[in-house]
Amino acid sequence: MSKPKKKSSSRPPSVAAVKPRKSPVGGGKEANAVKPTADRPARRDLSHVRLSEEEARAFLDSKRGVRSIEEAGEWLTARGIDDVECITPDLAGVARGKMMPAKKFVGNTSLALPSALFMHTISGEYPEETGDFRYSPNDGDLKLMPDLSTLCRVPWESDPTAQVICDLVDQSGAAVGYTPRNVLKRVMALYENRGWKPVIAPEIEFYLVSKNVDPDYPLVPPIGRSGRQIQSGQSYSIGGVNEFDELIDDIYDYSDAQGLEIDTLIHEEGAAQLEINLRHGDPLELADQVFLFKRTIREAAMGQDIYATFMAKPIQGQPGSAMHIHQSVVDSRTGKNVFSNEDGTASELFYHFLGGMQKYVPGALIMMAPYVNSYRRLTHGMAAPTNCEWGFDNRTTAFRVPTSDPQARRVENRLPSSDTNPYLAIAASLACGYLGMVGAIAPSDPTDQTANEDGEIALPRGLLEAVAAFEAEEAFREVFSREFVGTYAGVKRGEHETFMQVISPWEREFLLLQV
């Protein structure tokens, strides 16, 4: 499908490279990234609220979301939409689903996907049953239930097309526990039952690379507008961003058309490595946005004849790509940040959240670093943390507490890599903090030292070790569900077996003629 005709842009390149198009949160990359007072429920049911005629029809101007299937029909008709993509993230975060004519979408059409679709590896293979990992005996259907609050355009399609993110339920209507969106909803419900509401803000790093049709060849940075490959060491460089100005224009245009809000965009340390920061808000809404942003950025790059990759470590010798998660928790009734006392000091719940992160994140790392390649990022001597330390404004720790006012007190989890499924990484991070809060787990003392300096790595060193740690933690069977733990662990073991069938260049270089 062809790329839409390029729009002209009056955006000054040197300004938009570091500022959002709308509603900035001032102060740079991370200032007040999670401000708990801005508690914006993403999925309120407003169907019972009496609205004026003007308010009731405002959905026709909305770029994102409607309240009912009737509104969806009017919304699609007003835009001349021909097709609707009904999509849902699989365990890897890949969009799976079905496309259908718009008139069928608003009719009484039942949508379903086979259950095994959510039990295969990233390479499309189906692992052997092991441990608690079991397939459905009949590979029965799971029903797709559209979340109409996510309905939006697909701006890169040549034909008028919309997309909607769907949940999955079984034939009885019960939520399917091993699907990513439902895992995150389950964790959020734990907070809700305690009268809390988590607030998060993700930061997503990715690389631009030249097209690579042969996987045996290393990835290289693309040619920018200067006619040269951009080099590393371009952190926060405006010139580095402007090398790909047309691509940035497309990302902004596509995002705006979908009602997705970018807070800031910067060039990172790696060669042609960029980072997008999103506004703080509801965890499920932000996971949806990351899911759509990844797709958007890849499509925008393809339109410029290059690739965008969210691999954790795509280029040897270059920094890895992370998905940092800023987290705070507010009181559901008052909206106040429970991490701060009335006098502005840090609360016990704040310290317990940190204690939970330190205790449980090593076991949940497989949900934040899901592939063999993910662990190439978590190595000594690189920028990524390899520890479970915490500190105030200390970027060498796994859990950083940025400088902020008391109402914006938050914890930044710096361990997740950008290859992660956003629903699962956010669920894992919040679950670890939750377990610390309810278990009153005390953290270690904060460190102001370079936490990675001693060379010790206090995390699982590879995929199988991470899977074993995940399965060994009994608390995860409660917060994520036993069904998810068994399914996810089985799939990850299967991916490792697939990886072991591949002979690497390192083996050919050092073993071929010497052993």
XYZ file of C-alpha atoms in Angstrom:
515
model
C 0.000 0.000 0.000
C 1.390 3.345 -0.993
C 2.487 6.132 1.278
C 0.167 9.186 1.376
C 1.296 12.247 -0.527
C 3.793 14.264 1.494
C 2.283 17.266 3.268
C 4.064 20.557 3.409
C 5.174 21.597 6.864
C 5.771 25.026 8.321
C 7.442 23.486 11.364
C 10.856 25.034 12.019
C 13.156 21.970 12.028
C 15.372 23.141 14.846
C 12.393 23.778 17.156
C 10.200 20.744 16.585
C 13.166 18.448 17.008
C 13.148 19.036 20.736
C 9.654 20.350 21.460
C 6.299 18.606 21.204
C 3.755 19.789 18.708
C 1.218 20.528 21.409
C 0.680 20.701 25.149
C 4.312 20.574 26.270
C 5.267 19.722 29.801
C 8.082 22.238 30.199
C 11.523 21.698 31.551
C 13.063 19.310 29.045
C 13.163 15.566 28.604
C 12.002 14.354 31.984
C 10.722 17.329 33.953
C 7.446 16.366 35.640
C 7.119 13.396 33.285
C 4.631 11.868 35.706
C 2.535 14.477 37.453
C -0.018 12.553 39.489
C -2.430 15.489 39.767
C -3.183 15.070 36.082
C -5.156 11.891 36.601
C -6.908 11.386 33.289
C -9.056 8.220 33.143
C -8.748 6.889 29.629
C -11.773 4.655 29.478
C -14.642 6.138 31.411
C -18.088 4.946 30.369
C -19.936 8.169 29.534
C -22.927 6.563 27.835
C -25.165 7.370 30.821
C -24.185 11.058 30.984
C -26.677 13.595 29.582
C -24.857 15.764 27.055
C -25.885 18.725 24.956
C -26.433 18.105 21.255
C -23.164 19.902 20.526
C -21.285 17.761 23.073
C -22.988 14.572 21.938
C -21.811 15.087 18.346
C -18.300 16.245 19.245
C -17.118 12.693 18.603
C -17.381 13.392 14.881
C -14.431 15.784 15.242
C -12.503 13.452 17.535
C -9.355 11.914 16.111
C -9.442 9.062 18.590
C -12.228 7.133 20.255
C -16.022 6.921 20.306
C -18.483 5.788 22.998
C -20.692 3.318 21.143
C -20.976 1.278 17.972
C -23.594 3.756 16.736
C -21.121 6.618 17.120
C -18.513 4.445 15.424
C -20.772 4.107 12.387
C -21.215 7.878 12.112
C -17.491 8.471 12.728
C -16.484 6.041 9.972
C -19.045 7.430 7.519
C -17.962 11.031 8.156
C -14.405 10.077 7.172
C -15.302 7.855 4.241
C -13.574 4.881 5.875
C -13.631 1.759 3.697
C -11.856 -0.762 5.947
C -11.310 -1.325 9.664
C -8.299 -3.172 11.090
C -9.284 -4.979 14.299
C -5.935 -5.558 15.989
C -4.603 -6.888 19.268
C -1.049 -7.352 20.582
C 0.297 -10.892 20.817
C 2.904 -11.892 23.432
C 5.634 -10.179 21.401
C 3.574 -7.012 20.931
C 3.009 -7.770 17.239
C -0.337 -6.551 15.889
C -2.543 -9.534 15.068
C -6.138 -9.414 13.916
C -8.491 -9.094 11.003
C -9.396 -6.456 8.433
C -13.024 -6.017 7.456
C -15.252 -3.590 5.518
C -16.460 -0.721 7.683
C -20.109 -1.645 7.151
C -19.399 -5.128 8.500
C -17.606 -3.706 11.533
C -20.662 -1.739 12.653
C -22.931 -4.711 11.978
C -23.411 -7.672 14.245
C -20.234 -9.403 13.062
C -18.406 -11.751 15.420
C -14.614 -11.687 15.239
C -12.386 -14.492 16.498
C -8.760 -15.655 16.466
C -7.357 -19.123 17.286
C -5.979 -19.432 20.815
C -2.674 -20.923 19.592
C -1.876 -17.584 17.936
C -0.931 -16.334 21.401
C 1.333 -19.277 22.127
C 3.864 -19.140 19.300
C 7.390 -17.753 19.277
C 8.576 -14.551 17.608
C 9.685 -16.725 14.674
C 6.187 -18.178 14.311
C 6.935 -21.640 15.710
C 4.915 -23.551 18.276
C 7.024 -24.831 21.205
C 6.712 -28.229 22.803
C 4.488 -28.400 25.872
C 6.647 -28.142 28.996
C 6.004 -27.402 32.662
C 2.704 -25.536 32.981
C 2.685 -24.618 29.289
C -0.224 -26.355 27.558
C -2.147 -25.738 24.349
C -5.928 -25.801 24.215
C -6.917 -29.353 23.154
C -9.117 -28.034 20.343
C -7.306 -24.728 19.604
C -10.635 -23.014 20.144
C -11.475 -19.497 19.098
C -10.945 -16.387 21.216
C -13.326 -13.510 20.573
C -12.048 -10.049 19.629
C -13.861 -7.340 21.594
C -13.128 -3.869 20.144
C -12.255 -1.139 22.650
C -13.999 1.733 20.876
C -12.020 4.327 22.839
C -9.020 3.360 20.650
C -10.725 3.787 17.253
C -8.600 6.016 14.984
C -7.370 6.394 11.416
C -4.494 4.486 9.823
C -2.856 7.520 8.195
C -0.223 5.743 6.074
C -2.744 3.686 4.105
C -3.651 4.903 0.610
C -7.288 3.824 1.047
C -9.305 5.352 3.931
C -8.704 2.883 6.764
C -9.324 2.871 10.520
C -7.950 0.699 13.307
C -9.246 -0.357 16.697
C -7.464 -2.249 19.483
C -9.332 -5.285 20.769
C -9.444 -7.301 23.974
C -9.743 -11.094 23.949
C -12.399 -13.147 25.727
C -13.260 -16.839 25.614
C -16.562 -18.272 24.419
C -18.149 -17.603 27.823
C -17.122 -13.959 27.721
C -14.379 -14.253 30.362
C -11.118 -12.345 29.849
C -8.304 -14.546 28.507
C -5.638 -14.366 31.197
C -2.532 -14.977 29.078
C -3.130 -12.147 26.587
C -1.042 -8.990 27.186
C -3.784 -6.391 27.504
C -5.617 -8.521 30.042
C -2.415 -9.083 32.049
C -2.004 -5.317 32.448
C -5.683 -4.893 33.333
C -5.316 -7.537 36.035
C -2.397 -5.664 37.632
C -4.271 -2.351 37.445
C -7.225 -3.982 39.208
C -4.947 -4.886 42.129
C -4.174 -1.188 42.562
C -7.838 -0.247 42.186
C -8.840 -2.667 44.936
C -6.483 -0.807 47.289
C -7.849 2.610 46.339
C -4.768 3.452 44.247
C -4.252 4.412 40.647
C -0.841 4.077 38.947
C 0.356 6.798 36.588
C 3.146 6.125 34.095
C 5.154 7.832 31.366
C 7.232 5.763 28.909
C 10.336 6.792 26.977
C 11.020 4.702 23.868
C 14.400 4.530 22.126
C 14.914 3.118 18.637
C 17.449 3.056 15.815
C 17.116 4.056 12.188
C 19.098 1.707 9.939
C 19.637 1.184 6.235
C 17.499 -1.519 4.678
C 18.918 -4.938 5.360
C 17.546 -7.820 3.295
C 20.210 -10.338 4.321
C 20.259 -10.990 8.096
C 23.876 -12.221 7.864
C 25.036 -8.652 7.237
C 25.400 -6.223 10.189
C 23.049 -3.260 10.437
C 24.439 0.178 9.548
C 23.077 3.718 10.036
C 21.161 5.189 7.091
C 22.248 8.077 4.906
C 20.825 11.375 6.212
C 20.008 14.531 4.274
C 23.703 15.488 4.369
C 24.464 12.484 2.170
C 26.548 10.871 4.922
C 25.938 8.263 7.587
C 25.384 9.876 10.958
C 27.893 8.879 13.642
C 27.447 8.155 17.349
C 27.975 10.753 20.058
C 25.042 12.854 18.832
C 23.116 12.921 22.133
C 20.562 15.768 22.090
C 21.980 16.973 18.770
C 19.530 19.106 16.789
C 21.599 18.517 13.687
C 21.356 14.774 14.273
C 17.557 14.942 14.353
C 17.417 17.227 11.321
C 19.332 14.641 9.286
C 15.972 12.825 9.152
C 13.652 15.825 9.093
C 11.205 14.419 6.523
C 10.877 11.237 8.544
C 10.233 13.261 11.716
C 7.561 15.230 9.842
C 5.845 11.979 8.888
C 6.012 10.663 12.454
C 4.415 13.866 13.743
C 1.748 13.875 11.019
C 0.882 10.200 11.475
C 0.771 10.573 15.260
C -1.443 13.644 15.099
C -3.861 11.872 12.753
C -4.232 9.045 15.287
C -4.672 11.330 18.282
C -1.319 10.225 19.722
C 0.572 12.851 21.667
C 4.355 13.094 21.590
C 5.872 15.020 24.487
C 9.436 15.359 23.173
C 11.705 13.788 20.554
C 15.502 13.781 20.795
C 18.581 12.196 19.240
C 20.182 9.699 21.599
C 23.832 8.674 21.999
C 23.901 5.950 19.335
C 24.304 6.494 15.595
C 20.831 7.403 14.260
C 19.298 6.468 17.604
C 16.206 8.511 18.504
C 13.961 8.662 21.564
C 10.305 9.617 21.875
C 8.799 10.547 25.244
C 5.061 10.319 25.838
C 2.853 12.332 28.175
C 2.086 10.767 31.565
C -1.258 9.085 32.136
C -3.239 5.883 32.508
C -1.067 2.727 32.100
C -3.416 0.982 29.678
C -3.798 4.082 27.533
C -0.021 4.581 27.438
C 0.596 0.910 26.593
C -1.868 1.304 23.714
C 0.013 4.379 22.557
C 3.401 2.637 22.627
C 1.868 -0.279 20.712
C 0.608 2.117 18.028
C 3.728 4.308 18.087
C 5.980 1.376 17.264
C 3.834 0.557 14.279
C 3.684 4.220 13.268
C 7.441 4.758 13.438
C 8.182 1.600 11.450
C 5.703 2.642 8.744
C 7.067 6.199 8.605
C 10.609 4.845 8.199
C 9.566 2.440 5.460
C 8.034 5.396 3.648
C 11.508 6.964 3.636
C 13.071 3.699 2.374
C 14.828 2.877 5.666
C 14.073 0.690 8.662
C 13.237 1.641 12.231
C 14.152 -1.069 14.734
C 13.284 -1.527 18.387
C 15.812 -4.323 18.900
C 17.492 -3.923 22.281
C 21.005 -4.162 20.785
C 20.881 -3.869 16.993
C 24.435 -2.645 16.310
C 27.583 -4.037 17.903
C 29.534 -1.423 19.843
C 26.622 1.013 19.980
C 24.400 1.699 23.023
C 21.285 -0.409 23.441
C 17.717 0.871 23.207
C 15.545 1.098 26.317
C 11.926 1.727 27.206
C 12.273 3.568 30.514
C 9.075 3.677 32.585
C 8.355 6.544 35.004
C 5.878 5.458 37.677
C 3.915 7.088 40.449
C 0.747 6.150 42.344
C -2.119 8.438 43.288
C -4.990 8.049 45.703
C -8.039 7.183 43.573
C -10.304 9.423 45.651
C -8.156 12.509 46.201
C -5.716 12.328 43.294
C -2.812 12.970 45.654
C 0.516 11.252 45.125
C 0.823 8.503 47.742
C 4.608 8.623 47.378
C 4.629 11.940 49.288
C 3.511 12.857 52.783
C 1.551 16.036 53.519
C 4.779 17.834 54.477
C 6.373 16.890 51.134
C 8.679 14.176 52.447
C 8.852 10.729 50.884
C 6.210 8.344 52.260
C 6.567 4.807 53.496
C 4.658 3.628 50.420
C 7.305 5.252 48.236
C 10.090 3.336 49.950
C 8.069 0.115 49.900
C 7.465 0.542 46.160
C 11.238 0.778 45.711
C 11.734 -2.239 47.962
C 9.351 -4.244 45.805
C 11.181 -3.219 42.660
C 14.492 -4.329 44.115
C 13.172 -7.667 45.328
C 10.931 -8.740 42.442
C 12.240 -7.131 39.238
C 15.057 -9.704 38.764
C 12.385 -12.409 38.665
C 10.179 -10.391 36.315
C 13.036 -9.347 34.023
C 11.905 -11.741 31.291
C 8.848 -9.488 30.817
C 11.127 -6.441 30.390
C 13.981 -8.112 28.485
C 12.172 -10.793 26.469
C 14.723 -12.015 23.889
C 18.240 -13.365 23.648
C 19.271 -10.038 22.139
C 17.868 -8.138 25.147
C 20.664 -9.415 27.384
C 23.337 -8.055 25.045
C 22.190 -4.624 26.229
C 22.460 -5.519 29.929
C 26.234 -5.916 30.030
C 28.971 -4.261 32.058
C 30.523 -1.132 30.586
C 27.452 0.029 28.695
C 24.932 2.721 29.663
C 22.209 0.279 30.684
C 22.063 -0.625 34.393
C 23.110 -4.135 35.404
C 22.112 -3.802 39.057
C 19.094 -3.444 41.325
C 20.292 -0.304 43.089
C 18.319 2.901 43.444
C 19.362 6.513 43.858
C 18.291 10.120 43.567
C 18.867 11.371 40.006
C 21.423 8.596 39.467
C 21.271 7.215 35.922
C 23.652 4.352 36.696
C 21.046 2.702 38.940
C 18.212 0.464 37.793
C 15.680 2.576 39.686
C 16.205 6.312 39.482
C 14.241 8.894 41.452
C 14.264 12.067 39.336
C 14.386 15.476 40.957
C 10.822 16.784 41.257
C 8.324 18.528 43.480
C 6.533 16.286 46.036
C 3.372 15.912 43.955
C 5.432 14.602 41.011
C 7.585 12.174 43.038
C 8.122 9.068 40.937
C 10.383 6.087 40.247
C 11.990 5.541 36.855
C 12.570 1.898 35.946
C 15.571 1.967 33.573
C 15.821 -1.794 32.966
C 13.182 -2.514 30.267
C 14.473 -2.646 26.712
C 12.616 -1.202 23.737
C 11.979 -4.671 22.276
C 9.570 -5.452 25.086
C 5.815 -5.775 24.772
C 4.708 -2.481 26.405
C 1.686 -4.056 28.106
C 3.825 -6.735 29.749
C 6.731 -4.464 30.717
C 4.389 -1.942 32.341
C 2.425 -4.724 34.062
C 5.629 -6.291 35.396
C 7.071 -3.021 36.670
C 3.843 -1.973 38.391
C 3.318 -5.459 39.852
C 6.763 -5.446 41.462
C 6.105 -2.063 43.052
C 2.665 -3.204 44.182
C 4.082 -6.289 45.892
C 6.508 -4.056 47.741
C 3.737 -1.708 48.866
C 1.418 -4.413 50.184
C 4.296 -6.392 51.673
C 5.920 -3.341 53.303
C 9.300 -4.301 51.819
C 12.133 -1.971 52.840
C 14.622 -0.968 50.133
C 18.372 -0.719 50.490
C 19.981 2.646 51.120
C 20.169 4.879 48.041
C 23.495 5.169 46.281
C 25.135 8.268 44.841
C 27.999 6.225 43.382
C 28.457 4.825 39.870
C 26.460 1.660 40.454
C 27.845 -0.213 37.427
C 31.487 0.408 38.284
C 32.327 -2.841 40.098
C 31.449 -5.056 37.139
C 28.951 -7.173 39.080
C 25.671 -7.990 37.356
C 22.831 -8.572 39.813
C 20.346 -9.745 37.175
C 19.723 -12.902 35.142
C 22.461 -13.104 32.498
C 20.433 -14.727 29.756
C 17.032 -15.861 28.580
C 16.870 -19.289 30.250
C 18.128 -17.941 33.569
C 15.468 -15.235 33.418
C 12.729 -17.764 32.638
C 13.778 -19.909 35.615
C 13.693 -16.882 37.949
C 10.265 -15.944 36.600
C 8.774 -19.373 37.183
C 10.316 -19.650 40.654
C 8.496 -16.582 42.013
C 5.214 -17.813 43.483
C 3.835 -14.263 43.881
C 3.715 -13.849 40.114
C 1.116 -16.598 39.787
C -1.224 -14.401 41.796
C -0.535 -10.997 40.268
C -0.221 -12.142 36.623
C -2.191 -15.442 36.814
C -0.850 -18.981 36.753
C -2.077 -19.332 33.177
C 0.048 -16.416 31.959
C 3.188 -17.487 33.840
C 3.031 -20.980 32.344
C 2.271 -19.767 28.820
C 4.883 -17.020 28.739
C 7.635 -19.203 30.195
C 6.869 -21.970 27.694
C 7.019 -19.620 24.739
C 10.325 -18.109 25.915
C 11.903 -21.545 26.329
C 10.767 -22.317 22.793
C 12.389 -19.145 21.490
C 15.666 -20.100 23.117
C 15.548 -23.495 21.419
C 15.007 -21.774 18.074
C 17.957 -19.457 18.733
C 20.208 -22.419 19.535
C 19.688 -23.746 16.003
C 21.434 -20.689 14.497
C 25.217 -20.642 14.017
C 26.581 -17.150 14.698
C 29.434 -15.278 12.957
C 31.392 -15.433 16.250
C 31.379 -19.218 16.093
C 32.517 -19.259 12.471
C 35.236 -16.708 13.179
C 36.810 -18.289 16.258
C 35.921 -21.986 16.038
C 35.998 -22.796 12.337
C 39.768 -23.306 12.003
C 40.990 -23.428 15.600
C 39.137 -26.147 17.513
